[in-house]
Coordinates of C-alpha atoms and ligand atoms in Angstrom, one line a residue:
X1 CA 101.8 91.9 138.6
X2 CA 102.0 91.1 142.5
X3 CA 100.4 91.7 145.0
X4 CA 98.5 94.4 145.1
X5 CA 98.7 96.2 148.5
X6 CA 102.6 96.0 148.2
X7 CA 104.5 99.3 146.9
X8 CA 104.6 99.1 143.3
X9 CA 107.7 99.1 141.1
X10 CA 108.2 99.5 137.6
X11 CA 110.5 96.9 135.9
X12 CA 111.1 96.9 132.4
X13 CA 110.5 93.0 132.4
X14 CA 110.3 90.0 134.1
X15 CA 112.9 87.8 133.2
X16 CA 114.5 87.1 130.2
X17 CA 117.5 89.3 128.2
X18 CA 115.6 92.5 128.6
X19 CA 113.9 91.9 132.2
X20 CA 115.4 91.8 136.2
X21 CA 117.7 88.9 136.8
X22 CA 114.9 85.1 136.8
X23 CA 116.3 84.1 139.8
X24 CA 115.7 87.6 141.6
X25 CA 112.0 87.7 140.4
X26 CA 110.4 85.9 143.5
X27 CA 112.4 87.6 146.1
X28 CA 111.5 91.0 144.7
X29 CA 108.0 89.9 144.7
X30 CA 107.8 89.3 148.3
X31 CA 108.4 93.1 148.8
X32 CA 107.0 95.0 145.4
X33 CA 104.1 94.5 143.3
X34 CA 106.0 94.3 140.1
X35 CA 104.8 95.9 137.2
X36 CA 106.4 95.3 134.0
X37 CA 107.0 98.2 131.1
X38 CA 104.6 96.6 129.0
X39 CA 101.8 96.7 131.9
X40 CA 102.1 100.3 132.6
X41 CA 102.0 101.0 129.0
X42 CA 99.0 99.2 128.2
X43 CA 97.2 100.9 131.1
X44 CA 99.2 104.4 132.4
X45 CA 95.8 105.3 134.0
X46 CA 95.5 102.2 136.4
X47 CA 99.4 101.5 137.0
X48 CA 100.9 104.9 136.8
X49 CA 99.6 106.0 140.2
X50 CA 100.7 103.1 141.8
X51 CA 104.5 103.1 140.9
X52 CA 106.7 104.4 143.4
X53 CA 110.2 102.8 142.2
X54 CA 111.7 102.1 139.0
X55 CA 113.9 99.5 139.1
X56 CA 116.9 99.8 136.8
X57 CA 118.4 96.5 135.2
X58 CA 121.0 96.7 132.4
X59 CA 119.8 100.3 131.9
X60 CA 116.2 99.5 131.1
X61 CA 113.8 100.6 131.6
X62 CA 114.8 104.3 129.8
X63 CA 113.8 107.1 132.4
X64 CA 112.6 110.2 130.7
X65 CA 110.3 113.2 131.0
X66 CA 107.9 111.4 130.0
X67 CA 108.1 108.4 132.0
X68 CA 109.1 111.0 135.3
X69 CA 105.7 112.8 134.1
X70 CA 103.9 109.9 134.2
X71 CA 104.5 108.7 137.4
X72 CA 103.3 110.8 140.5
X73 CA 103.4 109.1 143.2
X74 CA 107.5 108.1 142.3
X75 CA 110.0 108.4 145.0
X76 CA 113.3 106.4 144.1
X77 CA 115.1 105.2 141.0
X78 CA 116.8 102.2 142.0
X79 CA 119.8 101.5 139.5
X80 CA 121.6 98.2 139.6
X81 CA 125.5 98.6 139.1
X82 CA 127.6 101.4 139.7
X83 CA 127.4 103.4 136.1
X84 CA 125.0 106.1 136.2
X85 CA 125.0 106.8 132.3
X86 CA 121.8 106.0 131.5
X87 CA 120.5 108.3 133.8
X88 CA 119.9 112.1 133.6
X89 CA 120.2 113.2 137.4
X90 CA 119.5 116.6 136.6
X91 CA 115.9 115.7 135.1
X92 CA 115.1 113.1 137.9
X93 CA 115.8 115.6 140.6
X94 CA 113.9 118.0 139.3
X95 CA 110.8 115.7 139.4
X96 CA 111.8 115.7 143.3
X97 CA 113.3 111.8 142.9
X98 CA 115.8 110.0 144.5
X99 CA 118.5 107.8 142.9
X100 CA 119.9 104.8 144.2
X101 CA 122.8 102.6 142.6
X102 CA 125.1 99.6 144.2
X103 CA 128.7 100.6 144.1
X104 CA 129.9 98.1 146.8
X105 CA 128.4 94.9 145.1
X106 CA 130.0 95.2 141.7
X107 CA 133.8 96.3 142.7
X108 CA 135.4 93.1 143.3
X109 CA 134.0 91.0 140.3
X110 CA 134.5 93.7 138.0
X111 CA 137.9 94.2 139.3
X112 CA 138.2 90.7 139.0
X113 CA 137.3 90.5 134.9
X114 CA 139.6 93.2 134.8
X115 CA 142.2 91.3 135.7
X116 CA 141.0 88.3 133.9
X117 CA 140.8 90.1 130.7
X118 CA 144.3 91.5 131.1
X119 CA 146.0 88.1 131.3
X120 CA 143.9 86.5 128.8
X121 CA 144.8 89.5 126.4
X122 CA 148.5 89.1 127.4
X123 CA 148.9 85.2 127.5
X124 CA 146.3 84.9 124.4
X125 CA 144.3 82.6 126.5
X126 CA 141.1 82.8 124.1
X127 CA 143.4 82.2 120.2
X128 CA 145.0 79.4 122.6
X129 CA 141.9 77.8 123.5
X130 CA 141.2 78.1 119.3
X131 CA 144.2 76.4 118.6
X132 CA 144.1 74.1 121.0
X133 CA 140.8 72.7 119.9
X134 CA 141.4 73.0 116.4
X135 CA 142.0 70.0 114.0
X136 CA 145.7 70.7 113.3
X137 CA 146.8 71.6 116.6
X138 CA 149.5 70.0 115.7
X139 CA 151.2 73.0 113.9
X140 CA 151.3 74.4 116.8
X141 CA 154.3 76.8 116.7
X142 CA 157.3 77.4 119.4
X143 CA 157.0 81.0 118.4
X144 CA 153.2 81.1 119.4
X145 CA 153.8 83.6 122.6
X146 CA 152.3 86.2 124.8
X147 CA 153.2 89.2 127.1
X148 CA 154.6 88.9 130.8
X149 CA 152.5 90.3 133.1
X150 CA 154.8 89.7 135.7
X151 CA 156.8 93.4 136.7
X152 CA 154.9 95.0 133.6
X153 CA 153.6 98.5 134.2
X154 CA 149.5 98.9 134.4
X155 CA 148.4 102.2 133.5
X156 CA 144.8 102.6 135.3
X157 CA 142.6 105.1 134.4
X158 CA 140.0 105.8 137.1
X159 CA 141.3 105.2 140.5
X160 CA 137.4 104.5 142.1
X161 CA 136.9 101.6 144.0
X162 CA 137.2 99.2 140.7
X163 CA 139.9 100.9 139.3
X164 CA 141.8 100.1 143.3
X165 CA 140.4 96.6 143.3
X166 CA 142.5 96.5 140.3
X167 CA 145.4 97.6 141.7
X168 CA 145.2 95.6 145.1
X169 CA 144.9 92.5 142.8
X170 CA 147.6 93.6 140.2
X171 CA 150.0 94.1 142.8
X172 CA 150.1 90.5 143.7
X173 CA 151.4 90.1 140.4
X174 CA 154.0 92.5 141.1
X175 CA 152.9 95.1 138.3
X176 CA 154.0 98.9 138.9
X177 CA 150.9 100.9 138.8
X178 CA 150.3 104.0 137.6
X179 CA 147.1 105.7 137.8
X180 CA 145.1 109.1 136.8
X181 CA 142.2 110.2 138.6
X182 CA 140.0 112.9 138.9
X183 CA 140.7 113.7 142.4
X184 CA 144.1 112.2 143.5
X185 CA 144.0 109.0 146.1
X186 CA 145.5 109.7 149.5
X187 CA 149.5 108.8 150.0
X188 CA 149.1 106.1 152.2
X189 CA 146.0 104.6 149.6
X190 CA 149.2 105.0 147.2
X191 CA 151.3 103.3 149.3
X192 CA 149.0 100.1 149.9
X193 CA 148.9 99.4 146.3
X194 CA 152.2 101.2 145.5
X195 CA 150.6 103.2 142.6
X196 CA 151.9 106.4 141.3
X197 CA 149.8 109.0 140.3
X198 CA 150.4 110.5 137.1
X199 CA 150.5 114.0 136.0
X200 CA 149.2 113.8 132.7
X201 CA 147.0 110.8 131.3
X202 CA 150.0 111.3 128.2
X203 CA 152.3 109.8 130.4
X204 CA 150.5 107.3 131.9
X205 CA 150.1 106.0 128.0
X206 CA 153.5 106.4 127.3
X207 CA 154.8 104.3 130.2
X208 CA 152.2 101.7 130.7
X209 CA 152.5 98.3 129.0
X210 CA 149.3 97.9 129.8
X211 CA 146.2 100.1 130.0
X212 CA 143.0 99.8 132.0
X213 CA 139.6 101.8 131.8
X214 CA 137.5 101.9 135.1
X215 CA 136.1 105.3 134.7
X216 CA 132.5 106.3 134.2
X217 CA 131.4 107.5 131.4
X218 CA 130.3 111.1 131.5
X219 CA 130.8 114.4 128.3
X220 CA 134.3 114.8 129.7
X221 CA 135.5 111.2 129.1
X222 CA 133.5 109.6 126.1
X223 CA 136.3 108.7 123.4
X224 CA 138.8 109.9 126.2
X225 CA 140.9 107.1 124.0
X226 CA 141.3 107.7 120.5
X227 CA 143.8 108.2 117.7
X228 CA 145.8 110.2 119.2
X229 CA 146.1 108.7 122.4
X230 CA 146.7 105.1 120.9
X231 CA 149.4 106.5 118.9
X232 CA 151.3 107.3 122.6
X233 CA 150.8 103.5 123.7
X234 CA 153.7 101.4 123.3
X235 CA 153.2 99.1 120.2
X236 CA 153.7 95.9 122.7
X237 CA 151.0 97.2 124.8
X238 CA 147.6 96.1 125.6
X239 CA 144.1 98.1 126.2
X240 CA 141.5 96.8 128.7
X241 CA 138.0 98.4 128.8
X242 CA 135.8 97.4 131.7
X243 CA 134.5 100.7 132.1
X244 CA 131.9 101.7 129.3
X245 CA 132.3 100.9 125.3
X246 CA 131.9 104.9 124.9
X247 CA 135.5 105.8 126.5
X248 CA 137.2 104.7 123.3
X249 CA 136.9 105.8 119.6
X250 CA 136.4 102.6 118.3
X251 CA 137.3 103.4 114.8
X252 CA 140.5 104.2 115.8
X253 CA 141.1 100.9 118.4
X254 CA 140.2 98.7 115.1
X255 CA 142.6 100.8 112.7
X256 CA 145.4 100.7 115.9
X257 CA 144.8 96.8 116.4
X258 CA 144.7 96.3 112.1
X259 CA 147.8 98.2 111.8
X260 CA 149.6 97.1 114.9
X261 CA 149.8 100.8 116.5
X262 CA 149.1 98.8 120.0
X263 CA 149.4 94.9 120.6
X264 CA 145.6 93.9 121.6
X265 CA 142.7 95.0 123.3
X266 CA 140.6 93.3 125.7
X267 CA 136.9 94.8 126.3
X268 CA 134.2 93.9 128.0
X269 CA 132.3 96.6 127.1
X270 CA 131.1 97.9 123.9
X271 CA 129.2 100.0 121.6
X272 CA 126.8 98.9 120.8
X273 CA 126.2 96.1 122.9
X274 CA 126.1 93.6 121.3
X275 CA 128.2 94.3 118.2
X276 CA 126.5 93.6 115.0
X277 CA 127.7 90.5 113.5
X278 CA 129.7 92.1 110.8
X279 CA 131.8 94.6 112.9
X280 CA 135.4 94.9 112.3
X281 CA 136.1 94.0 115.7
X282 CA 135.2 90.3 115.7
X283 CA 137.2 89.8 112.6
X284 CA 140.6 90.6 114.7
X285 CA 142.3 88.1 116.1
X286 CA 144.7 90.3 118.6
X287 CA 141.2 90.8 120.8
X288 CA 139.4 89.5 123.6
X289 CA 136.2 90.1 123.9
X290 CA 133.3 89.6 126.8
X291 CA 129.7 90.5 126.9
X292 CA 129.7 93.2 129.8
X293 CA 129.7 90.7 132.6
X294 CA 131.9 92.6 134.8
X295 CA 129.2 92.2 137.6
X296 CA 128.1 89.0 136.7
X297 CA 128.4 86.4 139.5
X298 CA 125.9 84.9 141.2
X299 CA 126.9 86.2 144.8
X300 CA 127.3 90.1 142.8
X301 CA 123.7 89.8 141.6
X302 CA 122.2 89.0 144.6
X303 CA 123.6 91.8 146.6
X304 CA 122.6 94.6 144.0
X305 CA 119.0 92.8 144.2
X306 CA 119.4 93.1 148.0
X307 CA 121.1 96.5 148.4
X308 CA 118.1 98.0 145.9
X309 CA 115.5 96.6 148.2
X310 CA 117.3 98.5 151.4
X311 CA 117.5 101.7 149.0
X312 CA 113.6 101.6 148.1
X313 CA 112.3 100.6 151.2
X314 CA 114.3 103.4 153.1
X315 CA 113.0 105.8 150.3
X316 CA 109.0 104.6 150.9
X317 CA 109.8 105.1 154.8
X318 CA 111.4 108.3 154.7
X319 CA 114.5 106.8 156.1
X320 CA 118.5 107.6 154.9
X321 CA 118.9 106.3 151.2
X322 CA 121.4 103.7 151.2
X323 CA 123.9 104.1 148.4
X324 CA 122.2 107.4 147.4
X325 CA 123.4 109.0 144.3
X326 CA 123.8 112.9 145.2
X327 CA 123.8 115.6 142.5
X328 CA 127.8 117.2 142.4
Ligands
LIG401 O1 127.9 98.5 137.4 C1 128.0 98.7 136.3 O2 127.6 100.1 135.7 C2 128.5 97.6 135.5 O3 128.6 97.8 134.2 C3 129.0 96.6 136.1 O4 129.6 95.9 135.2

């Protein structure tokens, strides 16, 4: 707990895997009296009325009816990152509480991660590393080959700011870009990256060499890619997911990877996270996994923190809130 005179901000914990970024604790304490979930739970009567903001990091702490009901002074939920699937926006609004997130901070690094995974899967970088560092490197075969990225077709599902930034990067690889989005992008935006809007998801899946998911998780997008969708993809195609694990039916994906329905997959997100040690995805060769690190750069994480500080301070002063999430 910090300075008692500063506004109270509830956080899951300080540092460690379940707390806010260790590097940012000191910066946040300059503005706020950070109250950990444990402190709050141990003394709700003392801390509840002091908490004016909840700072969400990695989806924690969970914001439910019970928590909202026990924070009478709460003004804002400040959620690091762009994804909002861990928040019930209607419930929060019903308590008169605002929500802010940090879309600008995450779009470049997450798009970089999308390209990193695409290239890694296409050129079998992880497998190559294992091979190069194994004792029997001499057995390396001239048949060890990957997929060419230059000139290939990339289908982007979700052309928000992350998807669009992937398209900008893919253009430098002369990739042909197809996309699906809730709303079609303006013609000049399409032309700037050479992207073609697909009238149907099936068409995008059938035509793409790489399919990249950069769409938010909602009830409509849950398990968007299942057995049927995987079977529409080319047997040489690679699926990349930088959105949320639940966009893909993981059991169907395991089967598709085991039976050669598609060539490979590269996932920054899974369900659950992390995967249990005995999960079948971990025993496949044609998969590249990273532990949900799309926004894990020093620059992005610092910007996320700074953006949330601004949003909290604005909400407490009754000013317009930068990056406020409005209920649609
Ligand atoms: O911003 C988010 O929601 C992320 O998951 C970034 O990786």
